[in-house]
Structure formats: C-alpha cells, structure tokens
Tab-separated table of C-alpha atoms in Angstrom:
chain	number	residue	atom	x	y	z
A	1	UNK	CA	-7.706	2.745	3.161
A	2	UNK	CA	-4.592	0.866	3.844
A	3	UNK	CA	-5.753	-1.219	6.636
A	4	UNK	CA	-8.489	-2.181	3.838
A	5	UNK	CA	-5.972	-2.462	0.229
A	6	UNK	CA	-3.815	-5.024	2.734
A	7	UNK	CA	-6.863	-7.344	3.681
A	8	UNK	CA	-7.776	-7.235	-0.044
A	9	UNK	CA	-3.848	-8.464	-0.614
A	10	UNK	CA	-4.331	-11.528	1.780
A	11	UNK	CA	-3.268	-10.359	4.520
A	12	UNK	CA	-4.533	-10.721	7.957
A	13	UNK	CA	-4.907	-7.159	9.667
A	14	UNK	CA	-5.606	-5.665	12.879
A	15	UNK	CA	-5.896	-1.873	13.274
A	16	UNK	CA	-6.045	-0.709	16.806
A	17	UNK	CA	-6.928	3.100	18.079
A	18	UNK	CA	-8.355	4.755	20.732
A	19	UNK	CA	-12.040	4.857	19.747
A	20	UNK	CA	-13.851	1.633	19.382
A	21	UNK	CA	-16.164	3.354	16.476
A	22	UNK	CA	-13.698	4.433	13.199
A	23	UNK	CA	-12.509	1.045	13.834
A	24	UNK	CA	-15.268	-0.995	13.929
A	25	UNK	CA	-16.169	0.936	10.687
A	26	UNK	CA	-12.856	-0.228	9.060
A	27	UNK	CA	-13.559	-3.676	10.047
A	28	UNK	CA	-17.130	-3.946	8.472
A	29	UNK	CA	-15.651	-2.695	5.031
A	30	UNK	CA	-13.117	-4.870	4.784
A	31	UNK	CA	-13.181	-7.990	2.372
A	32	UNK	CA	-13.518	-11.548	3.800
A	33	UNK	CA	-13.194	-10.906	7.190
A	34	UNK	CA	-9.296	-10.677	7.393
A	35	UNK	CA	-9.463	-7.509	9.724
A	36	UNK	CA	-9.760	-7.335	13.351
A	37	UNK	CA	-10.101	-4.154	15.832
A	38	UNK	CA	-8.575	-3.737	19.332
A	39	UNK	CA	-8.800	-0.360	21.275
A	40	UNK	CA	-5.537	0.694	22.380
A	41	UNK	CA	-3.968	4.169	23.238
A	42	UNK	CA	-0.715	3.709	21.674
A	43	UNK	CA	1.059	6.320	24.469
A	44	UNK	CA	0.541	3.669	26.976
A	45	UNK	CA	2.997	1.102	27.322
A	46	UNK	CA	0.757	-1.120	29.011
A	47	UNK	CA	-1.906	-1.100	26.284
A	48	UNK	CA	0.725	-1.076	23.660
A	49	UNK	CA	2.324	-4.349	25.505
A	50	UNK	CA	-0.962	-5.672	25.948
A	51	UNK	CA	-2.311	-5.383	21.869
A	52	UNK	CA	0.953	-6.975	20.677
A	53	UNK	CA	0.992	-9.653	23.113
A	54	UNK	CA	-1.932	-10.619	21.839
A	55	UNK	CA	-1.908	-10.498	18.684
A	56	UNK	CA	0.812	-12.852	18.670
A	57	UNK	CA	-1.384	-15.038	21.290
A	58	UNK	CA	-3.810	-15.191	18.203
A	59	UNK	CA	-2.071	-15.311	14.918
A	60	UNK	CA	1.561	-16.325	15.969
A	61	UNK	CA	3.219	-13.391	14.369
A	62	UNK	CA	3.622	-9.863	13.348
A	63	UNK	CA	5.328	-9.305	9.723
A	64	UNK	CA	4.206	-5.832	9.097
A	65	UNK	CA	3.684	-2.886	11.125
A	66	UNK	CA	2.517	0.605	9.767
A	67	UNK	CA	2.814	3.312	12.289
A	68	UNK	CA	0.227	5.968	11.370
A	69	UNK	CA	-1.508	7.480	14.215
A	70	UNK	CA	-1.177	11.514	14.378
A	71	UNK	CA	-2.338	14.298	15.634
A	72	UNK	CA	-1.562	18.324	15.579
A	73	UNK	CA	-3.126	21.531	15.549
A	74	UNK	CA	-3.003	24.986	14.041
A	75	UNK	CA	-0.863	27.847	15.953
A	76	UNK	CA	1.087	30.134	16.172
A	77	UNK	CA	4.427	28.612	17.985
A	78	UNK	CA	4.429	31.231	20.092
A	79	UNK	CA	1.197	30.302	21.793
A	80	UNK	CA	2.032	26.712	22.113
A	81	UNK	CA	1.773	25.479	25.617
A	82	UNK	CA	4.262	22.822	27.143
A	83	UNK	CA	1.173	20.742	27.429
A	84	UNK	CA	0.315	21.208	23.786
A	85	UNK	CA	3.536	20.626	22.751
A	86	UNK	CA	3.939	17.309	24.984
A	87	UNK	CA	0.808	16.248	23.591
A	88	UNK	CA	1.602	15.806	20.076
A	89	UNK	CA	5.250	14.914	20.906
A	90	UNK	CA	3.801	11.949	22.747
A	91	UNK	CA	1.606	10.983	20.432
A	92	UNK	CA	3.321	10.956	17.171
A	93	UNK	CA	7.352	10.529	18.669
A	94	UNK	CA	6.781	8.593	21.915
A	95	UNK	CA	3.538	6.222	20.394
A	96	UNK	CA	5.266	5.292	17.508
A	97	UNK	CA	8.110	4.094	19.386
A	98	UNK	CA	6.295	2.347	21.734
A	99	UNK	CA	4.897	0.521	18.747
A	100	UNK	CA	7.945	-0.060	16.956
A	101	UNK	CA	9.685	-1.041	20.265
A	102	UNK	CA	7.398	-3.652	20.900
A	103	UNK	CA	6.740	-4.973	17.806
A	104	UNK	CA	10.543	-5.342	17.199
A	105	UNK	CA	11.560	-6.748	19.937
A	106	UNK	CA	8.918	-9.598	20.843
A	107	UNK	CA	7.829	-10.316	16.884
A	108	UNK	CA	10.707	-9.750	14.758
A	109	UNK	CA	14.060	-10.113	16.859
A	110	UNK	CA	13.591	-13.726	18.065
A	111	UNK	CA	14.029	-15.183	20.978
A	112	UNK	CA	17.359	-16.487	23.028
A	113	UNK	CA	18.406	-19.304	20.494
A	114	UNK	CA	16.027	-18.007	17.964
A	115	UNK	CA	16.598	-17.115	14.170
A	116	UNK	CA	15.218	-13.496	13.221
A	117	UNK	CA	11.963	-13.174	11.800
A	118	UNK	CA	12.684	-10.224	10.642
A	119	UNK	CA	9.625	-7.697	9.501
A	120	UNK	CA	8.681	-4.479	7.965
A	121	UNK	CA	7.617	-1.344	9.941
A	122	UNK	CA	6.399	1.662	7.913
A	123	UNK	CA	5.974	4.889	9.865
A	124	UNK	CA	4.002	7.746	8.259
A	125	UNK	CA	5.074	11.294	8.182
A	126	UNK	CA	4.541	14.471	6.359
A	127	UNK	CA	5.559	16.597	3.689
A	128	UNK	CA	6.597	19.159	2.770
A	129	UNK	CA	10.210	18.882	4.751
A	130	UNK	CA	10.723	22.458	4.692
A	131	UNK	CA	8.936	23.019	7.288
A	132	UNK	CA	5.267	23.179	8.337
A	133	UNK	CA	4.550	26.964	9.439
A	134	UNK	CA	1.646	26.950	12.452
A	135	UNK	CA	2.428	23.276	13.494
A	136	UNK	CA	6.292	23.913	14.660
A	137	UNK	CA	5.278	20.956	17.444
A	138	UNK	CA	4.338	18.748	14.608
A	139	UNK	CA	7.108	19.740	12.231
A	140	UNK	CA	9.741	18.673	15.275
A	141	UNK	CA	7.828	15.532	16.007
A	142	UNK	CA	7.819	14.293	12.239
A	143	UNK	CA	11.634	14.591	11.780
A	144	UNK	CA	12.163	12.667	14.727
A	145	UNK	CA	10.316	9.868	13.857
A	146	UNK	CA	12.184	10.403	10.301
A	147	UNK	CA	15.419	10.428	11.409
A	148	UNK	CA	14.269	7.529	13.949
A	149	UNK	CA	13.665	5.631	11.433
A	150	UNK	CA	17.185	5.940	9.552
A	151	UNK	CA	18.882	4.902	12.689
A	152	UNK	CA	16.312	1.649	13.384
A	153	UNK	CA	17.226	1.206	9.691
A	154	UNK	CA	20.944	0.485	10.323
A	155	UNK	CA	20.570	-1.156	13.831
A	156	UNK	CA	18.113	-3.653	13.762
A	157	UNK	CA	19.311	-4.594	9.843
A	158	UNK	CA	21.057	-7.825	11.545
A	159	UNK	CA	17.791	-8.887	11.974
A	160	UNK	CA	16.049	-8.478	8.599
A	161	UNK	CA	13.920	-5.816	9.453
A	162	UNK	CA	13.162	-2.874	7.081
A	163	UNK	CA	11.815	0.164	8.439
A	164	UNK	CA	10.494	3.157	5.775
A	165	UNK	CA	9.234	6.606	6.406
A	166	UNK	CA	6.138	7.318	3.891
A	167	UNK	CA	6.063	11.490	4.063
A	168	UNK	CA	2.946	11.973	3.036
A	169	UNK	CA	1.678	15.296	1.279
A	170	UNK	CA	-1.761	16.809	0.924
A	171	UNK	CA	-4.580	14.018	0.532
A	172	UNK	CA	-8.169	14.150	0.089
A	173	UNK	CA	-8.826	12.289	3.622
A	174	UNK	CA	-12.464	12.748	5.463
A	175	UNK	CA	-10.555	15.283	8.027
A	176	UNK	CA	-8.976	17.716	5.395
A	177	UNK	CA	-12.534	17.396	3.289
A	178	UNK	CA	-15.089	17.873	5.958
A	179	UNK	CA	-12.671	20.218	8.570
A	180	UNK	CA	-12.122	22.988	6.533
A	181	UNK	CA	-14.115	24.748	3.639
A	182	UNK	CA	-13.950	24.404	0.652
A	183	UNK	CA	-11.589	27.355	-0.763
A	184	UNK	CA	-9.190	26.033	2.081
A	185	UNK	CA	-9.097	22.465	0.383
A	186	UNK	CA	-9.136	23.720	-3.231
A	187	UNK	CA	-5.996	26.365	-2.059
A	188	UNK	CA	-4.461	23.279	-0.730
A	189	UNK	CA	-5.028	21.529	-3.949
A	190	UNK	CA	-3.747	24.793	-5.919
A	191	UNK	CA	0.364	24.458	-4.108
A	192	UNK	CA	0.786	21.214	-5.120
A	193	UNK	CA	2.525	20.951	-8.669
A	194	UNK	CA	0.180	18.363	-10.339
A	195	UNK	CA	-2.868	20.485	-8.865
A	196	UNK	CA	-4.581	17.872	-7.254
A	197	UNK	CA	-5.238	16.355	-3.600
A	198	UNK	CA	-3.640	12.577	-3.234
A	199	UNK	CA	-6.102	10.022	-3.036
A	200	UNK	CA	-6.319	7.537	0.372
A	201	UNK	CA	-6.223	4.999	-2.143
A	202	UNK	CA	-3.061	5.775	-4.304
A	203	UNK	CA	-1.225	5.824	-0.559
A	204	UNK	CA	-2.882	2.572	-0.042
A	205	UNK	CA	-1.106	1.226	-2.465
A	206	UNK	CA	2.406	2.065	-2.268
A	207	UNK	CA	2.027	0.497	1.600
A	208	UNK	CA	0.767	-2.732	-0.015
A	209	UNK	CA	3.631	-2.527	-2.206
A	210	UNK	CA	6.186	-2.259	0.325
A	211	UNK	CA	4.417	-4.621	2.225
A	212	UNK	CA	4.804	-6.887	-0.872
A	213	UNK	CA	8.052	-9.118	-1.741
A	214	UNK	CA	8.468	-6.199	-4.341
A	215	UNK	CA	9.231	-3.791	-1.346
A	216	UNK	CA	12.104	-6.491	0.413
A	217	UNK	CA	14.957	-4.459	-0.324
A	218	UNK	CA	13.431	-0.717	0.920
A	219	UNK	CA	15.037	-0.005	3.613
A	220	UNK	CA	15.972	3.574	5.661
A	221	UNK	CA	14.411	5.591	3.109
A	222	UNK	CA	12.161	8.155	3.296
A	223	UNK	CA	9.570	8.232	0.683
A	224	UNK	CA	7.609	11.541	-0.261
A	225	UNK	CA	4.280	10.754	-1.765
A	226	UNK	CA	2.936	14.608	-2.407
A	227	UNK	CA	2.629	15.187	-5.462
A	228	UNK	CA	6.445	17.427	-6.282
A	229	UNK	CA	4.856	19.908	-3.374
A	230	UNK	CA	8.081	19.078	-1.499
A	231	UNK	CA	10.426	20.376	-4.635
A	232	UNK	CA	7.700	23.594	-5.876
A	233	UNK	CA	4.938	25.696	-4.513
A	234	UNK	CA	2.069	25.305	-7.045
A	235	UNK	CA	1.887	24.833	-10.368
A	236	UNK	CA	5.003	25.228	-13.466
A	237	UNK	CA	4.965	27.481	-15.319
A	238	UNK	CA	3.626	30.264	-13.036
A	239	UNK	CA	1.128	32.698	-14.583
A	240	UNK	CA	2.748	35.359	-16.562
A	241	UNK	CA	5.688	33.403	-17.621
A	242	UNK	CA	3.570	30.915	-19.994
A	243	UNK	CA	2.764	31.197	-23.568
A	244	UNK	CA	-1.038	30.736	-24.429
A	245	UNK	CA	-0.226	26.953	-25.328
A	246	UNK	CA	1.213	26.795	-20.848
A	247	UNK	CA	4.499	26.213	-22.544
A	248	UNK	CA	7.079	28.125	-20.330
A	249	UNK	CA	8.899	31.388	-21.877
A	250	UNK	CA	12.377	31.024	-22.676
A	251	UNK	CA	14.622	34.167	-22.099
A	252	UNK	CA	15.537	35.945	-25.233
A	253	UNK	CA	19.472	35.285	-25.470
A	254	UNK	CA	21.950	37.969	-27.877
A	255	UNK	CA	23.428	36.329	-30.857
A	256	UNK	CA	27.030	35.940	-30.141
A	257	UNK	CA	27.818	35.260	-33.989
C-alpha cells in the first residue's frame, strides 16, 4: 500500500524483494506506471550493492528510502534455535542496514567535492514497545533498528538526511487476515483501545506524508501508529467499571465539609 499511495503522489518507485511474484503484483496496481520491481535479498550485500547501483544508473537518484522488510515467528524463547534467532536478526537488523548503508552513502552523502543530497529513510518497526511475548528474537531485533535509527539520526544530520522509525501496531494486512482465524484477528482487534485493526492504507499515508515537504523537519523520532495499544490493553472503560451510557464510574469521595 505504500509503495502504491507514493506512485499516486508522483513519485517514481521501485520496491525490491526476494520473490519476483508480490512484486510484480504491486507493480501492475500501481497508477501510471511510476513503479518498477527488482528481486533482491536485502541480507546480501552484493544484491543490496547491486539494486542501488542501479537504480541510480536509471533515475540518477535516491530521495526516499522505506525500510520495511520483516520477518518472525511464534515461540516460546526457550525453544529458539541460534539459527532461528540469526535468521530474523539478519533479516530485520543486518538487511535494513545494509539498505540504509548503501543508500546513504552512495545517494545521499555526496561525493569527494560534492554537496549533500541529503534524503529520507523510514524504517518500520513494531508496537507495542513493551515487549512482544513469543517473538523475544523479533522484540530484540526491532529495538535495534529503533535505537539505530536515533543514532543515524544525529550522525548523518550534517548531511540533511532524516531517518524515522514508524512502530507499527496491529493492521488488517493479507498475512494477519488470511494466517490466522478469525477469533485470533477479532482478539487482536479487541486489545487495541479504539477496537479496530489499522488499515494498510491509513499507514500509507503517514509514509507519504513524511515523504512529503510536510515531513522535512521529522527527524530521530519514533512514531507509533497502533491505535493507543502501546499506552492500554483493550478498550476504556473496562467492563464493570462503566455506567450503562460507557461513561466511566467515578469513585464515591466523603464530604470533607
């Protein structure tokens, strides 16, 4: 959905992956043509050096970057196996650098006797922050790129680029609706405070809007998008402490007069 909101914006996108087929999708729905697919496995430097160069060969720059590949599974941390954990370290901690490295470096920095370009790189990450029980791996590999992101933030500012970190809650994406049943996704639905699953498309939007002029001055933040599930557990007032109008009881307090 964002790769798609951008190209409606104007811009000129290319969204890479691993599998030729979710991309070639993307590229057939998006408007006017202004999106482009190259496979890449983003925990290969080679590939990863190989996309960017060109897609600076083609378009002569890079002025946005959104880091959201991801990947973790469900278990118990006990039973995670180096492997396991490796696997989604790599992919979410060691990818996104590789991305972020590249992209900085060869489209944003400048060259010897260059001016900055200067750019945007988004990286998406997860909520809630308190911790994700039955993905420990994933938990540890989301604060990393979160607290990567602070520190990018502060060193590459010199060269105007902006890095954000969009934690991202529970949305209504094709894996969460067609993985799991459906008393798992409306349970899901029932922690989060407004009681409702985000939409791809109101995440969409807020990265076209940092993408935006509007967005020039975000910078080392780390934006929750969930819907207050990072601040409460389900919906306010809890049963039993409502009136029938859902208006919250007030405790009775002893006149002091």
């Amino acid at each position: 959905a964002s790769a798609l909101e951008l190209a409606a914006c104007g811009a000129h996108v290319v969204v890479c992956g691993r599998r030729s087929e979710p991309l070639e999708q993307t590229v057939a729905s998006a408007d006017g043509g202004r999106c482009e697919a190259r496979v890449c496995d983003i925990r290969e430097e080679d590939q990863v050096d190989a996309l960017v160069g060109g897609v600076l060969e083609r378009h002569g720059r890079i002025d946005v970057l959104v880091n959201n590949a991801g990947g973790q599974y469900l278990t118990p941390a006990e039973d995670i196996t180096p492997k396991g954990f490796r696997t989604v370290m790599s992919l979410n901690v060691e990818g996104t650098w590789l991305m972020t490295h590249a992209v900085a470096t060869r489209a944003m920095m400048g060259g010897p006797g260059e001016q900055p370009r200067g750019g945007k790189i988004m990286n998406v990450t997860l909520s809630p922050h308190h911790g994700l029980p039955g993905m420990a791996h994933s938990s540890a590999a989301r604060a990393a790129v979160e607290n990567l992101t602070r520190v990018l933030s502060i060193e590459w500012a010199r060269f105007g680029i902006r890095l954000t970190a969009l934690a991202a809650g529970h949305f209504a994406t094709d894996t969460l609706m067609t993985k799991y049943p459906k008393p798992v996704v409306e349970g899901v639905a029932g922690t989060v405070p407004l009681q409702r699953l985000g939409t791809e498309e109101e995440f969409a939007w807020l990265v076209a809007y940092l993408a935006s002029p509007a967005g020039d001055y975000f910078s080392g933040a780390v934006l929750t998008m969930d819907g207050a599930r990072d601040n409460w557990f389900g919906s306010w007032p809890p049963a039993g402490v409502a009136d029938a109008s859902g208006k919250p009881l007030a405790e009775e307090r002893r006149d002091r007069s």
